[in-house]
């Protein structure tokens, strides 16, 4: 492994290379960029890192990340509290918010049921989901869980858990992404798109 | 542009995306990793960032980065002070050190002569190179500058600058990299490798 001969730089390269998708070469390039960049930018980046850890927590209602007791979605009174969108992770909330197609509230599970990697139903915010559905006037639970094997299993688990609660349970459509080509798509997606075809 | 809805996270994403080769999507992934990672790691990374800016400077002799007045290479008495390797940048020192083939000292120019991007000879550590060659018992100056157009011009400039100094001036070989295939190499490299062929 190449070393810079400078302990202080090696330390930064080592810390950078712990970030996801950052190998040693990239970490070295980033560290040398830091070495040459404006001190104001570097102290800003250091502050931003610490600030994210210090000033964020999980929303008390939906487990989205938040700077306050309730996240910005839950705190927004214009949102439809009767429609709950269940997602795996905070990043999924961001992706859906960016589509501007959803005006309800979220419920972040914190993962999917995966016995192989040791994630059991009790490790997720499933109990809280059941409580929210019972307590509030929820009309519909929209499952926006990624359609992996574990995701499918989790959706089945949730639909069974909520089957007596008298709410409508839906899931987002699986199919051909807009702008993609059938020839490049996997057979499972094409098969699903054919099975779930709609009338025009 | 997608936003997280959290000013503190958006700030970190924005700061990360100023790093070279880090786009918005990667910056978002890194920021979410920070959000979920061990607080000790995050404060370590923040400290390492600040420490690199605070505790490094340029070596007074060769302009390599250093934690002290002299860098670890210049301070090493076992190195051959009669052999100077001229490189563009600190990263080149690291690359050459990693090869364990060079036991002399370095001289970091800080770039190459490039009138188009506004780098003139006075912007580089060329005067200091001439002074080092005159003052010390330098036998050989090895030019290890990247063989770009500007690099070639800089090597010609240096060889003219030092032509009366009675030192041997050499340059690292250009040619086919070990492990590569002729069929994938550019024609200029193949042409150079043929021109500079050696007797076996």
PDB file of N, CA, C and O in Angstrom, chain A residues 62-104:
ATOM      1  N   UNK A  62     -42.528   9.140  12.192  1.00  0.00           N
ATOM      2  CA  UNK A  62     -42.356   8.314  10.982  1.00  0.00           C
ATOM      3  C   UNK A  62     -40.944   7.741  10.835  1.00  0.00           C
ATOM      4  O   UNK A  62     -40.690   6.982   9.906  1.00  0.00           O
ATOM      5  N   UNK A  63     -40.002   8.136  11.696  1.00  0.00           N
ATOM      6  CA  UNK A  63     -38.624   7.631  11.665  1.00  0.00           C
ATOM      7  C   UNK A  63     -37.818   8.107  10.459  1.00  0.00           C
ATOM      8  O   UNK A  63     -36.780   7.536  10.133  1.00  0.00           O
ATOM      9  N   UNK A  64     -38.319   9.130   9.777  1.00  0.00           N
ATOM     10  CA  UNK A  64     -37.518   9.847   8.798  1.00  0.00           C
ATOM     11  C   UNK A  64     -36.464  10.637   9.577  1.00  0.00           C
ATOM     12  O   UNK A  64     -36.632  10.873  10.764  1.00  0.00           O
ATOM     13  N   UNK A  65     -35.352  11.055   8.930  1.00  0.00           N
ATOM     14  CA  UNK A  65     -34.425  11.894   9.679  1.00  0.00           C
ATOM     15  C   UNK A  65     -34.989  13.302   9.810  1.00  0.00           C
ATOM     16  O   UNK A  65     -35.727  13.772   8.952  1.00  0.00           O
ATOM     17  N   UNK A  66     -34.603  13.938  10.890  1.00  0.00           N
ATOM     18  CA  UNK A  66     -35.223  15.200  11.230  1.00  0.00           C
ATOM     19  C   UNK A  66     -34.291  16.034  12.085  1.00  0.00           C
ATOM     20  O   UNK A  66     -33.419  15.496  12.770  1.00  0.00           O
ATOM     21  N   UNK A  67     -34.472  17.346  12.027  1.00  0.00           N
ATOM     22  CA  UNK A  67     -33.733  18.203  12.951  1.00  0.00           C
ATOM     23  C   UNK A  67     -34.573  18.494  14.195  1.00  0.00           C
ATOM     24  O   UNK A  67     -34.071  19.025  15.172  1.00  0.00           O
ATOM     25  N   UNK A  68     -35.855  18.174  14.122  1.00  0.00           N
ATOM     26  CA  UNK A  68     -36.757  18.471  15.238  1.00  0.00           C
ATOM     27  C   UNK A  68     -37.480  17.196  15.674  1.00  0.00           C
ATOM     28  O   UNK A  68     -37.276  16.139  15.099  1.00  0.00           O
ATOM     29  N   UNK A  69     -38.350  17.329  16.668  1.00  0.00           N
ATOM     30  CA  UNK A  69     -39.156  16.208  17.148  1.00  0.00           C
ATOM     31  C   UNK A  69     -39.892  15.522  15.991  1.00  0.00           C
ATOM     32  O   UNK A  69     -39.869  14.302  15.872  1.00  0.00           O
ATOM     33  N   UNK A  70     -40.541  16.348  15.146  1.00  0.00           N
ATOM     34  CA  UNK A  70     -41.205  15.808  13.956  1.00  0.00           C
ATOM     35  C   UNK A  70     -40.441  16.244  12.709  1.00  0.00           C
ATOM     36  O   UNK A  70     -39.913  17.358  12.649  1.00  0.00           O
ATOM     37  N   UNK A  71     -40.386  15.385  11.690  1.00  0.00           N
ATOM     38  CA  UNK A  71     -39.675  15.744  10.456  1.00  0.00           C
ATOM     39  C   UNK A  71     -40.496  16.763   9.663  1.00  0.00           C
ATOM     40  O   UNK A  71     -41.666  17.022   9.981  1.00  0.00           O
ATOM     41  N   UNK A  72     -39.896  17.315   8.626  1.00  0.00           N
ATOM     42  CA  UNK A  72     -40.561  18.383   7.882  1.00  0.00           C
ATOM     43  C   UNK A  72     -41.834  17.890   7.199  1.00  0.00           C
ATOM     44  O   UNK A  72     -42.766  18.672   6.992  1.00  0.00           O
ATOM     45  N   UNK A  73     -41.895  16.606   6.861  1.00  0.00           N
ATOM     46  CA  UNK A  73     -43.110  16.064   6.227  1.00  0.00           C
ATOM     47  C   UNK A  73     -44.214  15.937   7.277  1.00  0.00           C
ATOM     48  O   UNK A  73     -45.332  16.421   7.087  1.00  0.00           O
ATOM     49  N   UNK A  74     -43.906  15.300   8.396  1.00  0.00           N
ATOM     50  CA  UNK A  74     -44.916  15.109   9.444  1.00  0.00           C
ATOM     51  C   UNK A  74     -45.408  16.447  10.011  1.00  0.00           C
ATOM     52  O   UNK A  74     -46.560  16.570  10.426  1.00  0.00           O
ATOM     53  N   UNK A  75     -44.523  17.439  10.022  1.00  0.00           N
ATOM     54  CA  UNK A  75     -44.882  18.735  10.599  1.00  0.00           C
ATOM     55  C   UNK A  75     -45.717  19.583   9.643  1.00  0.00           C
ATOM     56  O   UNK A  75     -46.286  20.598  10.037  1.00  0.00           O
ATOM     57  N   UNK A  76     -45.810  19.160   8.389  1.00  0.00           N
ATOM     58  CA  UNK A  76     -46.512  19.935   7.361  1.00  0.00           C
ATOM     59  C   UNK A  76     -48.004  19.592   7.408  1.00  0.00           C
ATOM     60  O   UNK A  76     -48.423  18.507   7.007  1.00  0.00           O
ATOM     61  N   UNK A  77     -48.821  20.556   7.849  1.00  0.00           N
ATOM     62  CA  UNK A  77     -50.241  20.280   8.046  1.00  0.00           C
ATOM     63  C   UNK A  77     -51.007  20.115   6.742  1.00  0.00           C
ATOM     64  O   UNK A  77     -52.147  19.646   6.736  1.00  0.00           O
ATOM     65  N   UNK A  78     -50.389  20.501   5.617  1.00  0.00           N
ATOM     66  CA  UNK A  78     -51.073  20.342   4.334  1.00  0.00           C
ATOM     67  C   UNK A  78     -50.987  18.913   3.808  1.00  0.00           C
ATOM     68  O   UNK A  78     -51.648  18.560   2.843  1.00  0.00           O
ATOM     69  N   UNK A  79     -50.144  18.093   4.437  1.00  0.00           N
ATOM     70  CA  UNK A  79     -50.000  16.720   3.963  1.00  0.00           C
ATOM     71  C   UNK A  79     -51.199  15.882   4.420  1.00  0.00           C
ATOM     72  O   UNK A  79     -51.782  16.117   5.481  1.00  0.00           O
ATOM     73  N   UNK A  80     -51.544  14.874   3.624  1.00  0.00           N
ATOM     74  CA  UNK A  80     -52.712  14.028   3.879  1.00  0.00           C
ATOM     75  C   UNK A  80     -52.346  12.924   4.876  1.00  0.00           C
ATOM     76  O   UNK A  80     -51.677  11.949   4.519  1.00  0.00           O
ATOM     77  N   UNK A  81     -52.801  13.072   6.113  1.00  0.00           N
ATOM     78  CA  UNK A  81     -52.492  12.094   7.161  1.00  0.00           C
ATOM     79  C   UNK A  81     -53.224  10.768   6.987  1.00  0.00           C
ATOM     80  O   UNK A  81     -52.937   9.798   7.688  1.00  0.00           O
ATOM     81  N   UNK A  82     -54.158  10.691   6.031  1.00  0.00           N
ATOM     82  CA  UNK A  82     -54.894   9.455   5.805  1.00  0.00           C
ATOM     83  C   UNK A  82     -54.173   8.492   4.872  1.00  0.00           C
ATOM     84  O   UNK A  82     -54.616   7.363   4.672  1.00  0.00           O
ATOM     85  N   UNK A  83     -53.069   8.938   4.306  1.00  0.00           N
ATOM     86  CA  UNK A  83     -52.329   8.117   3.341  1.00  0.00           C
ATOM     87  C   UNK A  83     -50.909   7.934   3.852  1.00  0.00           C
ATOM     88  O   UNK A  83     -50.152   8.886   3.982  1.00  0.00           O
ATOM     89  N   UNK A  84     -50.554   6.695   4.173  1.00  0.00           N
ATOM     90  CA  UNK A  84     -49.223   6.400   4.706  1.00  0.00           C
ATOM     91  C   UNK A  84     -48.400   5.652   3.669  1.00  0.00           C
ATOM     92  O   UNK A  84     -48.833   4.617   3.162  1.00  0.00           O
ATOM     93  N   UNK A  85     -47.204   6.158   3.366  1.00  0.00           N
ATOM     94  CA  UNK A  85     -46.312   5.474   2.441  1.00  0.00           C
ATOM     95  C   UNK A  85     -45.215   4.793   3.256  1.00  0.00           C
ATOM     96  O   UNK A  85     -44.445   5.445   3.957  1.00  0.00           O
ATOM     97  N   UNK A  86     -45.132   3.462   3.131  1.00  0.00           N
ATOM     98  CA  UNK A  86     -44.148   2.698   3.901  1.00  0.00           C
ATOM     99  C   UNK A  86     -42.905   2.469   3.048  1.00  0.00           C
ATOM    100  O   UNK A  86     -42.996   1.921   1.944  1.00  0.00           O
ATOM    101  N   UNK A  87     -41.750   2.920   3.537  1.00  0.00           N
ATOM    102  CA  UNK A  87     -40.490   2.754   2.797  1.00  0.00           C
ATOM    103  C   UNK A  87     -39.444   2.083   3.683  1.00  0.00           C
ATOM    104  O   UNK A  87     -39.585   2.038   4.903  1.00  0.00           O
ATOM    105  N   UNK A  88     -38.391   1.589   3.032  1.00  0.00           N
ATOM    106  CA  UNK A  88     -37.313   0.937   3.762  1.00  0.00           C
ATOM    107  C   UNK A  88     -36.459   1.944   4.510  1.00  0.00           C
ATOM    108  O   UNK A  88     -36.087   1.749   5.648  1.00  0.00           O
ATOM    109  N   UNK A  89     -36.095   3.026   3.787  1.00  0.00           N
ATOM    110  CA  UNK A  89     -34.997   3.847   4.267  1.00  0.00           C
ATOM    111  C   UNK A  89     -35.265   5.330   4.002  1.00  0.00           C
ATOM    112  O   UNK A  89     -36.074   5.687   3.155  1.00  0.00           O
ATOM    113  N   UNK A  90     -34.525   6.162   4.704  1.00  0.00           N
ATOM    114  CA  UNK A  90     -34.621   7.611   4.572  1.00  0.00           C
ATOM    115  C   UNK A  90     -34.388   8.062   3.128  1.00  0.00           C
ATOM    116  O   UNK A  90     -35.038   8.984   2.634  1.00  0.00           O
ATOM    117  N   UNK A  91     -33.454   7.381   2.442  1.00  0.00           N
ATOM    118  CA  UNK A  91     -33.130   7.767   1.076  1.00  0.00           C
ATOM    119  C   UNK A  91     -34.334   7.569   0.145  1.00  0.00           C
ATOM    120  O   UNK A  91     -34.485   8.280  -0.852  1.00  0.00           O
ATOM    121  N   UNK A  92     -35.212   6.623   0.493  1.00  0.00           N
ATOM    122  CA  UNK A  92     -36.414   6.396  -0.311  1.00  0.00           C
ATOM    123  C   UNK A  92     -37.407   7.548  -0.136  1.00  0.00           C
ATOM    124  O   UNK A  92     -38.102   7.923  -1.077  1.00  0.00           O
ATOM    125  N   UNK A  93     -37.460   8.106   1.074  1.00  0.00           N
ATOM    126  CA  UNK A  93     -38.302   9.290   1.304  1.00  0.00           C
ATOM    127  C   UNK A  93     -37.844  10.416   0.381  1.00  0.00           C
ATOM    128  O   UNK A  93     -38.659  11.059  -0.296  1.00  0.00           O
ATOM    129  N   UNK A  94     -36.521  10.626   0.320  1.00  0.00           N
ATOM    130  CA  UNK A  94     -35.989  11.691  -0.531  1.00  0.00           C
ATOM    131  C   UNK A  94     -36.357  11.463  -1.992  1.00  0.00           C
ATOM    132  O   UNK A  94     -36.740  12.381  -2.702  1.00  0.00           O
ATOM    133  N   UNK A  95     -36.214  10.201  -2.438  1.00  0.00           N
ATOM    134  CA  UNK A  95     -36.500   9.883  -3.839  1.00  0.00           C
ATOM    135  C   UNK A  95     -37.970  10.146  -4.157  1.00  0.00           C
ATOM    136  O   UNK A  95     -38.299  10.696  -5.208  1.00  0.00           O
ATOM    137  N   UNK A  96     -38.866   9.754  -3.246  1.00  0.00           N
ATOM    138  CA  UNK A  96     -40.299   9.938  -3.500  1.00  0.00           C
ATOM    139  C   UNK A  96     -40.668  11.416  -3.411  1.00  0.00           C
ATOM    140  O   UNK A  96     -41.413  11.928  -4.248  1.00  0.00           O
ATOM    141  N   UNK A  97     -40.120  12.122  -2.414  1.00  0.00           N
ATOM    142  CA  UNK A  97     -40.393  13.553  -2.294  1.00  0.00           C
ATOM    143  C   UNK A  97     -39.980  14.284  -3.570  1.00  0.00           C
ATOM    144  O   UNK A  97     -40.651  15.205  -4.024  1.00  0.00           O
ATOM    145  N   UNK A  98     -38.888  13.846  -4.151  1.00  0.00           N
ATOM    146  CA  UNK A  98     -38.369  14.496  -5.348  1.00  0.00           C
ATOM    147  C   UNK A  98     -39.300  14.316  -6.543  1.00  0.00           C
ATOM    148  O   UNK A  98     -39.259  15.094  -7.491  1.00  0.00           O
ATOM    149  N   UNK A  99     -40.126  13.260  -6.505  1.00  0.00           N
ATOM    150  CA  UNK A  99     -41.047  13.024  -7.625  1.00  0.00           C
ATOM    151  C   UNK A  99     -42.259  13.944  -7.558  1.00  0.00           C
ATOM    152  O   UNK A  99     -43.001  14.067  -8.532  1.00  0.00           O
ATOM    153  N   UNK A 100     -42.497  14.590  -6.403  1.00  0.00           N
ATOM    154  CA  UNK A 100     -43.635  15.491  -6.188  1.00  0.00           C
ATOM    155  C   UNK A 100     -44.977  14.831  -6.495  1.00  0.00           C
ATOM    156  O   UNK A 100     -45.920  15.495  -6.878  1.00  0.00           O
ATOM    157  N   UNK A 101     -45.056  13.498  -6.364  1.00  0.00           N
ATOM    158  CA  UNK A 101     -46.295  12.785  -6.689  1.00  0.00           C
ATOM    159  C   UNK A 101     -47.033  12.331  -5.440  1.00  0.00           C
ATOM    160  O   UNK A 101     -48.131  11.795  -5.539  1.00  0.00           O
ATOM    161  N   UNK A 102     -46.423  12.498  -4.288  1.00  0.00           N
ATOM    162  CA  UNK A 102     -47.014  11.936  -3.076  1.00  0.00           C
ATOM    163  C   UNK A 102     -47.241  13.032  -2.047  1.00  0.00           C
ATOM    164  O   UNK A 102     -46.319  13.784  -1.718  1.00  0.00           O
ATOM    165  N   UNK A 103     -48.477  13.159  -1.579  1.00  0.00           N
ATOM    166  CA  UNK A 103     -48.799  14.224  -0.635  1.00  0.00           C
ATOM    167  C   UNK A 103     -49.240  13.688   0.719  1.00  0.00           C
ATOM    168  O   UNK A 103     -49.803  14.417   1.537  1.00  0.00           O
ATOM    169  N   UNK A 104     -48.999  12.392   0.985  1.00  0.00           N
ATOM    170  CA  UNK A 104     -49.345  11.826   2.283  1.00  0.00           C
ATOM    171  C   UNK A 104     -48.167  11.883   3.235  1.00  0.00           C
ATOM    172  O   UNK A 104     -47.243  12.674   3.059  1.00  0.00           O
TER     173      UNK A 104
END
